[in-house]
N, CA, C and O atoms as a printed pandas DataFrame, in Angstrom:
     atom_number atom_name residue_name chain_id  residue_number  x_coord  y_coord  z_coord
0              1         N          LYS        A               1   66.533  158.683  -59.645
1              2        CA          LYS        A               1   65.837  157.741  -60.539
2              3         C          LYS        A               1   65.336  156.520  -59.776
3              4         O          LYS        A               1   66.015  155.985  -58.899
4              5         N          LYS        A               2   64.150  156.105  -60.132
5              6        CA          LYS        A               2   63.611  154.871  -59.546
6              7         C          LYS        A               2   63.849  153.736  -60.529
7              8         O          LYS        A               2   62.962  153.368  -61.299
8              9         N          CYS        A               3   65.056  153.188  -60.493
9             10        CA          CYS        A               3   65.467  152.211  -61.495
10            11         C          CYS        A               3   64.715  150.892  -61.349
11            12         O          CYS        A               3   64.384  150.236  -62.337
12            13         N          LEU        A               4   64.454  150.519  -60.102
13            14        CA          LEU        A               4   63.863  149.205  -59.871
14            15         C          LEU        A               4   62.375  149.197  -60.184
15            16         O          LEU        A               4   61.793  148.138  -60.417
16            17         N          LEU        A               5   61.756  150.375  -60.191
17            18        CA          LEU        A               5   60.312  150.416  -60.407
18            19         C          LEU        A               5   59.962  150.428  -61.881
19            20         O          LEU        A               5   58.882  149.989  -62.276
20            21         N          GLU        A               6   60.885  150.933  -62.699
21            22        CA          GLU        A               6   60.594  150.989  -64.127
22            23         C          GLU        A               6   61.522  150.048  -64.880
23            24         O          GLU        A               6   62.734  150.257  -64.929
24            25         N          LEU        A               7   60.935  149.012  -65.465
25            26        CA          LEU        A               7   61.739  148.012  -66.159
26            27         C          LEU        A               7   62.399  148.593  -67.402
27            28         O          LEU        A               7   63.412  148.075  -67.873
28            29         N          SER        A               8   61.824  149.673  -67.932
29            30        CA          SER        A               8   62.364  150.255  -69.160
30            31         C          SER        A               8   63.707  150.929  -68.907
31            32         O          SER        A               8   64.443  151.209  -69.853
32            33         N          THR        A               9   64.035  151.193  -67.643
33            34        CA          THR        A               9   65.283  151.886  -67.331
34            35         C          THR        A               9   66.320  150.937  -66.744
35            36         O          THR        A               9   67.335  151.378  -66.203
36            37         N          ILE        A              10   66.065  149.629  -66.851
37            38        CA          ILE        A              10   67.004  148.659  -66.276
38            39         C          ILE        A              10   68.377  148.796  -66.928
39            40         O          ILE        A              10   69.402  148.733  -66.249
40            41         N          TYR        A              11   68.393  148.985  -68.251
41            42        CA          TYR        A              11   69.664  149.028  -68.959
42            43         C          TYR        A              11   70.202  150.441  -69.075
43            44         O          TYR        A              11   71.087  150.711  -69.887
44            45         N          ASP        A              12   69.668  151.341  -68.267
45            46        CA          ASP        A              12   70.181  152.700  -68.265
46            47         C          ASP        A              12   71.552  152.722  -67.600
47            48         O          ASP        A              12   71.810  151.956  -66.672
48            49         N          LYS        A              13   72.422  153.591  -68.072
49            50        CA          LYS        A              13   73.785  153.641  -67.543
50            51         C          LYS        A              13   73.794  154.015  -66.071
51            52         O          LYS        A              13   74.698  153.623  -65.333
52            53         N          GLU        A              14   72.790  154.772  -65.641
53            54        CA          GLU        A              14   72.751  155.176  -64.239
54            55         C          GLU        A              14   72.164  154.082  -63.357
55            56         O          GLU        A              14   72.370  154.073  -62.144
56            57         N          CYS        A              15   71.434  153.165  -63.975
57            58        CA          CYS        A              15   70.758  152.129  -63.196
58            59         C          CYS        A              15   71.600  150.860  -63.088
59            60         O          CYS        A              15   71.477  150.114  -62.116
60            61         N          LEU        A              16   72.442  150.616  -64.068
61            62        CA          LEU        A              16   73.241  149.394  -64.062
62            63         C          LEU        A              16   74.114  149.244  -62.818
63            64         O          LEU        A              16   74.124  148.163  -62.229
64            65         N          PRO        A              17   74.847  150.274  -62.387
65            66        CA          PRO        A              17   75.676  150.120  -61.178
66            67         C          PRO        A              17   74.859  149.713  -59.963
67            68         O          PRO        A              17   75.289  148.867  -59.180
68            69         N          MET        A              18   73.681  150.311  -59.800
69            70        CA          MET        A              18   72.836  149.977  -58.663
70            71         C          MET        A              18   72.389  148.522  -58.736
71            72         O          MET        A              18   72.404  147.807  -57.734
72            73         N          LEU        A              19   71.991  148.089  -59.937
73            74        CA          LEU        A              19   71.540  146.715  -60.106
74            75         C          LEU        A              19   72.694  145.744  -59.861
75            76         O          LEU        A              19   72.497  144.668  -59.296
76            77         N          LEU        A              20   73.891  146.126  -60.288
77            78        CA          LEU        A              20   75.054  145.266  -60.071
78            79         C          LEU        A              20   75.374  145.145  -58.583
79            80         O          LEU        A              20   75.720  144.068  -58.098
80            81         N          LEU        A              21   75.254  146.262  -57.866
81            82        CA          LEU        A              21   75.511  146.227  -56.424
82            83         C          LEU        A              21   74.502  145.336  -55.720
83            84         O          LEU        A              21   74.856  144.555  -54.837
84            85         N          ILE        A              22   73.228  145.460  -56.125
85            86        CA          ILE        A              22   72.185  144.634  -55.524
86            87         C          ILE        A              22   72.432  143.168  -55.841
87            88         O          ILE        A              22   72.286  142.305  -54.975
88            89         N          TYR        A              23   72.812  142.883  -57.107
89            90        CA          TYR        A              23   73.086  141.507  -57.506
90            91         C          TYR        A              23   74.253  140.939  -56.707
91            92         O          TYR        A              23   74.204  139.802  -56.237
92            93         N          ARG        A              24   75.304  141.744  -56.559
93            94        CA          ARG        A              24   76.460  141.280  -55.792
94            95         C          ARG        A              24   76.079  141.005  -54.351
95            96         O          ARG        A              24   76.518  140.023  -53.751
96            97         N          ARG        A              25   75.249  141.892  -53.801
97            98        CA          ARG        A              25   74.840  141.740  -52.404
98            99         C          ARG        A              25   74.097  140.423  -52.216
99           100         O          ARG        A              25   74.378  139.669  -51.284
100          101         N          PHE        A              26   73.133  140.149  -53.120
101          102        CA          PHE        A              26   72.381  138.901  -53.009
102          103         C          PHE        A              26   73.279  137.697  -53.277
103          104         O          PHE        A              26   73.097  136.632  -52.686
104          105         N          ALA        A              27   74.244  137.875  -54.171
105          106        CA          ALA        A              27   75.170  136.781  -54.475
106          107         C          ALA        A              27   76.008  136.443  -53.238
107          108         O          ALA        A              27   76.233  135.273  -52.929
108          109         N          TRP        A              28   76.471  137.499  -52.528
109          110        CA          TRP        A              28   77.260  137.268  -51.315
110          111         C          TRP        A              28   76.414  136.605  -50.241
111          112         O          TRP        A              28   76.895  135.741  -49.508
112          113         N          ILE        A              29   75.141  137.015  -50.148
113          114        CA          ILE        A              29   74.240  136.387  -49.181
114          115         C          ILE        A              29   74.092  134.905  -49.494
115          116         O          ILE        A              29   74.097  134.064  -48.595
116          117         N          ASN        A              30   73.959  134.596  -50.786
117          118        CA          ASN        A              30   73.826  133.201  -51.208
118          119         C          ASN        A              30   75.081  132.414  -50.856
119          120         O          ASN        A              30   74.995  131.290  -50.360
120          121         N          ILE        A              31   76.259  133.009  -51.115
121          122        CA          ILE        A              31   77.528  132.337  -50.814
122          123         C          ILE        A              31   77.671  132.095  -49.315
123          124         O          ILE        A              31   78.085  131.018  -48.888
124          125         N          TRP        A              32   77.318  133.120  -48.512
125          126        CA          TRP        A              32   77.429  132.975  -47.061
126          127         C          TRP        A              32   76.476  131.904  -46.547
127          128         O          TRP        A              32   76.806  131.157  -45.625
128          129         N          ARG        A              33   75.282  131.832  -47.154
129          130        CA          ARG        A              33   74.314  130.822  -46.723
130          131         C          ARG        A              33   74.832  129.429  -47.055
131          132         O          ARG        A              33   74.653  128.492  -46.277
132          133         N          ARG        A              34   75.477  129.294  -48.218
133          134        CA          ARG        A              34   76.040  127.994  -48.592
134          135         C          ARG        A              34   77.180  127.628  -47.649
135          136         O          ARG        A              34   77.270  126.494  -47.177
136          137         N          TYR        A              35   78.045  128.598  -47.380
137          138        CA          TYR        A              35   79.190  128.355  -46.505
138          139         C          TYR        A              35   78.726  127.976  -45.109
139          140         O          TYR        A              35   79.266  127.058  -44.492
140          141         N          PHE        A              36   77.721  128.689  -44.616
141          142        CA          PHE        A              36   77.214  128.418  -43.277
142          143         C          PHE        A              36   76.569  127.033  -43.216
143          144         O          PHE        A              36   76.713  126.315  -42.227
144          145         N          SER        A              37   75.854  126.666  -44.289
145          146        CA          SER        A              37   75.212  125.355  -44.320
146          147         C          SER        A              37   76.264  124.249  -44.394
147          148         O          SER        A              37   76.056  123.151  -43.878
148          149         N          MET        A              38   77.397  124.546  -45.041
149          150        CA          MET        A              38   78.463  123.554  -45.122
150          151         C          MET        A              38   79.154  123.394  -43.775
151          152         O          MET        A              38   79.505  122.282  -43.381
152          153         N          THR        A              39   79.348  124.500  -43.073
153          154        CA          THR        A              39   80.038  124.439  -41.788
154          155         C          THR        A              39   79.156  123.788  -40.726
155          156         O          THR        A              39   79.658  123.225  -39.753
156          157         N          SER        A              40   77.840  123.866  -40.918
157          158        CA          SER        A              40   76.937  123.271  -39.939
158          159         C          SER        A              40   76.795  121.766  -40.171
159          160         O          SER        A              40   76.086  121.077  -39.437
160          161         N          LYS        A              41   77.480  121.269  -41.202
161          162        CA          LYS        A              41   77.494  119.833  -41.504
162          163         C          LYS        A              41   76.094  119.266  -41.683
163          164         O          LYS        A              41   75.818  118.133  -41.289
164          165         N          GLY        A              42   75.224  120.052  -42.273
165          166        CA          GLY        A              42   73.902  119.548  -42.632
166          167         C          GLY        A              42   73.000  119.272  -41.456
167          168         O          GLY        A              42   71.998  118.572  -41.605
168          169         N          THR        A              43   73.322  119.798  -40.294
169          170        CA          THR        A              43   72.454  119.572  -39.141
170          171         C          THR        A              43   71.145  120.342  -39.318
171          172         O          THR        A              43   70.080  119.894  -38.894
172          173         N          ILE        A              44   71.251  121.506  -39.951
173          174        CA          ILE        A              44   70.041  122.287  -40.231
174          175         C          ILE        A              44   69.881  122.401  -41.736
175          176         O          ILE        A              44   70.492  123.259  -42.372
176          177         N          GLN        A              45   69.059  121.532  -42.299
177          178        CA          GLN        A              45   68.877  121.523  -43.746
178          179         C          GLN        A              45   67.639  122.334  -44.123
179          180         O          GLN        A              45   66.520  122.014  -43.720
180          181         N          GLU        A              46   67.865  123.391  -44.903
181          182        CA          GLU        A              46   66.756  124.213  -45.370
182          183         C          GLU        A              46   66.563  124.003  -46.868
183          184         O          GLU        A              46   67.531  123.930  -47.625
184          185         N          SER        A              47   65.321  123.908  -47.280
185          186        CA          SER        A              47   65.042  123.737  -48.697
186          187         C          SER        A              47   65.454  125.012  -49.431
187          188         O          SER        A              47   64.924  126.093  -49.176
188          189         N          SER        A              48   66.413  124.862  -50.348
189          190        CA          SER        A              48   66.938  126.032  -51.053
190          191         C          SER        A              48   65.876  126.591  -51.987
191          192         O          SER        A              48   65.492  125.941  -52.960
192          193         N          GLY        A              49   65.405  127.786  -51.693
193          194        CA          GLY        A              49   64.401  128.418  -52.530
194          195         C          GLY        A              49   65.017  128.883  -53.828
195          196         O          GLY        A              49   66.083  129.499  -53.817
196          197         N          GLY        A              50   64.368  128.602  -54.956
197          198        CA          GLY        A              50   64.908  128.972  -56.255
198          199         C          GLY        A              50   64.793  130.456  -56.517
199          200         O          GLY        A              50   63.839  130.923  -57.139
200          201         N          THR        A              51   65.792  131.200  -56.028
201          202        CA          THR        A              51   65.756  132.648  -56.229
202          203         C          THR        A              51   66.473  133.028  -57.524
203          204         O          THR        A              51   66.518  134.207  -57.874
204          205         N          GLY        A              52   67.024  132.068  -58.228
205          206        CA          GLY        A              52   67.704  132.353  -59.465
206          207         C          GLY        A              52   69.034  132.977  -59.237
207          208         O          GLY        A              52   69.745  133.283  -60.195
């Protein structure tokens, strides 16, 4: 199934796990970026893009 290409299948039972995994992956990336920016003590400040 091409879950990401068809919006009508977003809430399909087979598509939800994939979407959750993708969401978690992006969430972890966001957390790591925040953690890395905190450890760098603001020496490299990047404008946080509103990815939602």
